[in-house]
Coordinates of C-alpha atoms in Angstrom, one line a residue:
X1 CA 5.5 6.4 -27.7
X2 CA 6.4 7.4 -24.2
X3 CA 4.1 10.5 -24.4
X4 CA 1.3 8.4 -25.7
X5 CA 1.7 5.8 -23.0
X6 CA 1.7 8.5 -20.3
X7 CA -1.4 10.1 -21.9
X8 CA -3.1 6.7 -21.8
X9 CA -2.6 6.4 -18.0
X10 CA -3.7 9.9 -17.3
X11 CA -6.8 9.6 -19.5
X12 CA -7.7 6.4 -17.8
X13 CA -7.7 8.0 -14.3
X14 CA -9.4 11.2 -15.4
X15 CA -12.1 9.7 -17.7
X16 CA -15.6 11.0 -17.2
X17 CA -16.6 7.6 -15.7
X18 CA -13.7 7.7 -13.2
X19 CA -14.4 11.3 -12.2
X20 CA -18.1 10.8 -11.7
X21 CA -17.4 7.7 -9.5
X22 CA -14.8 9.4 -7.4
X23 CA -16.7 12.7 -6.9
X24 CA -20.1 11.2 -6.1
X25 CA -21.2 10.6 -2.5
X26 CA -21.5 6.9 -1.9
X27 CA -22.2 5.7 1.6
X28 CA -18.9 6.0 3.5
X29 CA -17.2 2.6 3.9
X30 CA -15.0 3.5 6.9
X31 CA -17.4 5.6 9.0
X32 CA -16.4 5.8 12.7
X33 CA -13.2 3.7 12.2
X34 CA -9.8 4.5 13.6
X35 CA -7.0 3.8 11.1
X36 CA -3.2 3.9 11.1
X37 CA -1.3 4.1 7.8
X38 CA 2.5 3.9 7.4
X39 CA 4.7 5.1 4.5
X40 CA 2.7 8.3 3.9
X41 CA 5.2 11.0 3.5
X42 CA 5.6 10.9 -0.3
X43 CA 3.1 13.0 -2.3
X44 CA 3.5 10.5 -5.1
X45 CA 3.2 7.3 -3.0
X46 CA 0.6 4.7 -2.3
X47 CA 0.4 5.7 1.3
X48 CA -0.5 9.3 0.5
X49 CA -3.0 8.3 -2.1
X50 CA -4.6 5.8 0.3
X51 CA -4.9 8.4 3.1
X52 CA -6.8 10.7 0.7
X53 CA -9.0 7.8 -0.4
X54 CA -9.7 6.8 3.2
X55 CA -10.8 10.3 3.9
X56 CA -13.5 10.1 1.3
X57 CA -15.1 7.3 3.4
X58 CA -15.2 9.4 6.6
X59 CA -13.2 7.5 9.2
X60 CA -13.2 8.9 12.7
X61 CA -9.5 9.2 12.8
X62 CA -6.5 8.8 10.5
X63 CA -3.0 8.4 11.8
X64 CA -0.6 9.1 8.9
X65 CA 2.9 8.0 9.7
X66 CA 6.4 7.7 8.1
X67 CA 10.0 7.6 9.2
X68 CA 10.3 10.9 7.2
X69 CA 7.7 13.4 8.4
X70 CA 8.4 16.7 6.6
X71 CA 5.3 16.5 4.4
X72 CA 2.8 14.8 6.8
X73 CA 1.3 18.1 7.9
X74 CA 0.5 18.8 4.3
X75 CA -1.3 15.5 4.1
X76 CA -3.2 16.2 7.2
X77 CA -4.4 19.5 5.7
X78 CA -5.4 17.6 2.5
X79 CA -7.4 15.1 4.6
X80 CA -9.2 17.9 6.4
X81 CA -10.3 19.4 3.0
X82 CA -11.9 16.1 2.0
X83 CA -13.6 15.1 5.3
X84 CA -14.8 17.4 8.0
X85 CA -15.6 14.5 10.3
X86 CA -12.2 12.9 10.2
X87 CA -9.5 13.9 12.7
X88 CA -6.0 13.4 11.1
X89 CA -2.8 13.0 13.1
X90 CA 0.7 13.2 11.7
X91 CA 3.2 11.0 13.6
X92 CA 6.8 10.1 12.8
X93 CA 7.2 6.3 12.9
X94 CA 9.8 3.9 11.8
X95 CA 7.7 0.9 11.0
X96 CA 10.7 -1.4 11.7
X97 CA 11.1 -0.2 15.3
X98 CA 8.7 -2.0 17.6
X99 CA 8.7 0.9 20.1
X100 CA 7.6 3.4 17.4
X101 CA 4.8 1.2 16.2
X102 CA 3.6 0.4 19.7
X103 CA 3.7 4.1 20.5
X104 CA 1.4 5.0 17.6
X105 CA -1.1 2.2 18.5
X106 CA -1.0 3.3 22.1
X107 CA -1.8 6.8 21.1
X108 CA -4.8 5.7 19.0
X109 CA -6.1 3.7 22.0
X110 CA -5.5 6.6 24.4
X111 CA -7.4 9.1 22.2
X112 CA -10.1 6.9 20.8
X113 CA -10.2 3.6 22.7
X114 CA -10.0 1.5 19.6
X115 CA -8.1 0.6 16.5
X116 CA -9.8 -0.7 13.4
X117 CA -7.5 -0.6 10.4
X118 CA -3.7 -0.8 10.1
X119 CA -2.2 -0.3 6.6
X120 CA 1.4 -1.3 6.7
X121 CA 2.8 0.3 3.6
X122 CA 6.3 1.6 4.2
X123 CA 9.1 0.0 2.2
X124 CA 12.5 0.5 0.7
X125 CA 14.2 -0.9 -2.4
X126 CA 17.8 -1.1 -1.1
X127 CA 20.8 -1.4 -3.4
X128 CA 20.2 -3.5 -6.5
X129 CA 23.5 -5.4 -6.7
X130 CA 24.2 -8.9 -8.1
X131 CA 24.7 -11.7 -5.6
X132 CA 28.3 -12.3 -6.6
X133 CA 29.1 -8.7 -7.5
X134 CA 28.3 -6.3 -4.7
X135 CA 25.3 -7.5 -2.8
X136 CA 26.1 -7.4 0.9
X137 CA 24.5 -9.0 4.0
X138 CA 24.1 -5.5 5.4
X139 CA 22.0 -4.3 2.5
X140 CA 20.0 -7.5 2.5
X141 CA 19.2 -7.2 6.2
X142 CA 18.4 -3.4 5.9
X143 CA 15.8 -4.2 3.3
X144 CA 14.4 -7.2 5.3
X145 CA 14.2 -5.0 8.4
X146 CA 11.8 -2.5 6.8
X147 CA 9.9 -4.7 4.4
X148 CA 9.6 -7.9 6.4
X149 CA 10.2 -7.1 10.1
X150 CA 8.1 -3.9 9.7
X151 CA 4.9 -5.8 8.6
X152 CA 5.5 -8.4 11.4
X153 CA 5.7 -5.6 14.0
X154 CA 2.7 -3.9 12.5
X155 CA 0.7 -7.1 12.6
X156 CA 1.7 -7.7 16.2
X157 CA 0.7 -4.3 17.5
X158 CA -2.1 -3.7 15.1
X159 CA -3.8 -6.9 16.3
X160 CA -3.2 -5.9 19.9
X161 CA -5.0 -2.7 19.3
X162 CA -7.9 -4.3 17.5
X163 CA -8.5 -6.7 20.3
X164 CA -9.4 -3.8 22.6
X165 CA -13.1 -3.5 23.1
X166 CA -15.3 -0.7 24.4
X167 CA -18.9 0.4 24.5
X168 CA -18.6 1.6 20.9
X169 CA -16.8 -1.6 19.9
X170 CA -18.1 -4.5 22.0
X171 CA -16.2 -7.2 20.1
X172 CA -12.7 -7.4 18.7
X173 CA -12.5 -6.6 15.1
X174 CA -10.2 -5.1 12.5
X175 CA -8.4 -5.2 9.2
X176 CA -4.6 -5.3 8.6
X177 CA -3.4 -4.7 5.1
X178 CA 0.3 -5.1 4.1
X179 CA 1.8 -3.6 0.9
X180 CA 3.8 -6.5 -0.6
X181 CA 4.7 -6.7 -4.3
X182 CA 4.6 -9.0 -7.3
X183 CA 8.4 -9.1 -6.8
X184 CA 7.6 -11.6 -4.0
X185 CA 6.1 -14.1 -6.4
X186 CA 8.9 -14.7 -8.9
X187 CA 12.6 -14.0 -9.3
X188 CA 14.1 -11.5 -11.6
X189 CA 11.6 -8.7 -11.1
X190 CA 13.6 -6.7 -8.5
X191 CA 16.7 -7.1 -6.3
X192 CA 17.3 -10.2 -4.3
X193 CA 16.7 -8.4 -1.1
X194 CA 13.5 -6.7 -2.2
X195 CA 12.1 -9.9 -3.7
X196 CA 12.9 -11.9 -0.6
X197 CA 11.4 -9.3 1.7
X198 CA 8.2 -9.2 -0.3
X199 CA 7.9 -13.0 -0.4
X200 CA 8.2 -12.9 3.4
X201 CA 5.3 -10.5 3.7
X202 CA 3.1 -12.6 1.4
X203 CA 3.6 -15.6 3.7
X204 CA 3.4 -13.5 6.9
X205 CA -0.3 -12.5 6.3
X206 CA -1.2 -16.1 6.0
X207 CA 0.4 -17.1 9.3
X208 CA -1.0 -14.0 11.1
X209 CA -4.5 -14.6 9.8
X210 CA -4.4 -18.1 11.2
X211 CA -2.8 -17.0 14.5
X212 CA -5.7 -14.5 15.0
X213 CA -8.5 -17.0 14.3
X214 CA -11.7 -16.3 16.1
X215 CA -10.9 -12.6 16.7
X216 CA -12.6 -11.1 13.7
X217 CA -9.3 -9.6 12.5
X218 CA -8.6 -10.0 8.8
X219 CA -5.1 -9.9 7.5
X220 CA -4.3 -9.5 3.8
X221 CA -1.8 -8.1 1.4
X222 CA -1.8 -6.2 -1.8
X223 CA 0.7 -7.0 -4.5
X224 CA 1.2 -3.9 -6.8
X225 CA 2.7 -4.3 -10.2
X226 CA 4.7 -1.6 -11.9
X227 CA 3.3 1.6 -10.2
X228 CA 4.6 5.1 -10.7
X229 CA 5.4 6.3 -7.1
X230 CA 8.0 8.4 -5.5
X231 CA 10.2 5.3 -5.0
X232 CA 10.0 4.2 -8.6
X233 CA 10.2 7.8 -10.0
X234 CA 13.9 7.6 -11.0
X235 CA 13.1 4.5 -13.2
X236 CA 10.1 6.2 -14.8
X237 CA 12.0 9.5 -15.3
X238 CA 14.8 7.6 -17.0
X239 CA 12.4 5.7 -19.3
X240 CA 10.6 9.0 -20.2
X241 CA 13.9 10.7 -21.0
X242 CA 15.0 7.9 -23.3
X243 CA 11.6 7.6 -25.0
X244 CA 11.1 4.1 -23.7
X245 CA 8.2 4.5 -21.2
X246 CA 6.0 2.4 -23.4
X247 CA 8.0 -0.7 -22.8
X248 CA 6.2 -1.0 -19.4
X249 CA 3.0 -1.6 -21.3
X250 CA 4.6 -4.6 -22.9
X251 CA 4.6 -6.3 -19.5
X252 CA 0.9 -6.6 -19.0
X253 CA -2.4 -7.0 -21.0
X254 CA -3.6 -3.5 -20.1
X255 CA -0.6 -2.1 -21.9
X256 CA 0.2 0.5 -19.2
X257 CA 1.6 1.0 -15.8
X258 CA -0.4 1.8 -12.6
X259 CA -0.9 4.9 -10.6
X260 CA -1.1 5.0 -6.7
X261 CA -4.8 5.7 -6.7
X262 CA -5.4 2.3 -8.2
X263 CA -3.8 0.7 -5.2
X264 CA -5.6 3.0 -2.8
X265 CA -9.1 1.9 -3.9
X266 CA -8.1 -1.8 -3.3
X267 CA -6.9 -1.0 0.2
X268 CA -10.2 0.8 1.0
X269 CA -12.0 -2.3 -0.2
X270 CA -9.9 -4.6 2.1
X271 CA -10.3 -2.3 5.0
X272 CA -14.1 -2.1 4.7
X273 CA -16.9 -4.6 5.3
X274 CA -17.1 -5.1 1.5
X275 CA -14.2 -7.5 2.1
X276 CA -15.6 -9.1 5.2
X277 CA -14.9 -12.7 4.0
X278 CA -11.4 -12.0 2.6
X279 CA -8.7 -13.2 4.9
X280 CA -5.2 -14.6 4.9
X281 CA -4.6 -13.9 1.2
X282 CA -2.9 -11.5 -1.3
X283 CA -4.6 -9.5 -4.0
X284 CA -2.5 -9.0 -7.1
X285 CA -3.0 -5.5 -8.6
X286 CA -0.7 -5.7 -11.6
X287 CA -2.8 -5.2 -14.7
X288 CA -2.3 -8.9 -15.6
X289 CA 1.5 -8.9 -15.4
X290 CA 1.6 -12.2 -13.6
X291 CA -1.1 -13.8 -15.7
X292 CA 1.7 -15.0 -18.0
X293 CA 5.3 -15.9 -17.8
X294 CA 7.7 -14.7 -19.3
X295 CA 6.2 -11.2 -19.3
X296 CA 7.5 -10.3 -22.8
X297 CA 6.2 -9.0 -26.1
X298 CA 2.4 -9.1 -25.4
X299 CA 1.8 -5.8 -27.1
X300 CA -0.1 -6.4 -30.4
X301 CA 1.9 -5.4 -33.5
X302 CA -0.6 -2.8 -34.4
X303 CA -0.8 -1.1 -31.0
X304 CA -0.5 2.7 -31.1
X305 CA 1.3 3.0 -27.8

């Protein structure tokens, strides 16, 4: 069952329709834009996949950042292979440290005189301990610092950069996108700290969008469902080893989990003019997980995977 479920995901992403769409040459959606992305160091993560998807749409510059930076140069090289018109910069940045975030924004303004897109994607799970059996205030605040304070700092300095105008950008404008989670919508889908931090980011984008009214800066979040990333890899590996990977399909009507590329295309949409009237909201990308509650036993009895 696990092998069949995995095959289903791979075949979905590598179908002839998908390949023809991704290898075609549509008009670039991010041409001439300067973009900052955080949480990009994992080859299997949403940040990495989004950076490559951005490159397909020919931005002027991509700043790929992470608190861990050992693989960022590889990502820069991959971006160069996709787009000859995009300059990629690798920078170490702790998204929860205001000085780090301000420094990256300042570097973008120094080199290009503008900032157009900020994808605030970094996050941590933290320890998953019960409230009365091991959860600590220290762990709770560590998670909140990265997952809630980080988006706040990113919104603050991202907006500051997007307000800067120039000959090439005569009016303020930009798009800020935060990676939240469906864990911020309901209890029981993750640890207390993780769920609370993601709920905070869902509300944050609403407040920031209102705060920035009249400045042409849109602020939104994506809410991924169960996605196979570097952070979730241990859980997926455990399910594969035990032959239980297919149970993830029981949690949504598409009967499968998601891959990072499926989040990346949504981020590109929100960053582009295609989403010019979407502001102050969250887009749930979960295969229908949250369409019903509880999320149990929706697989039809005769399903093959």
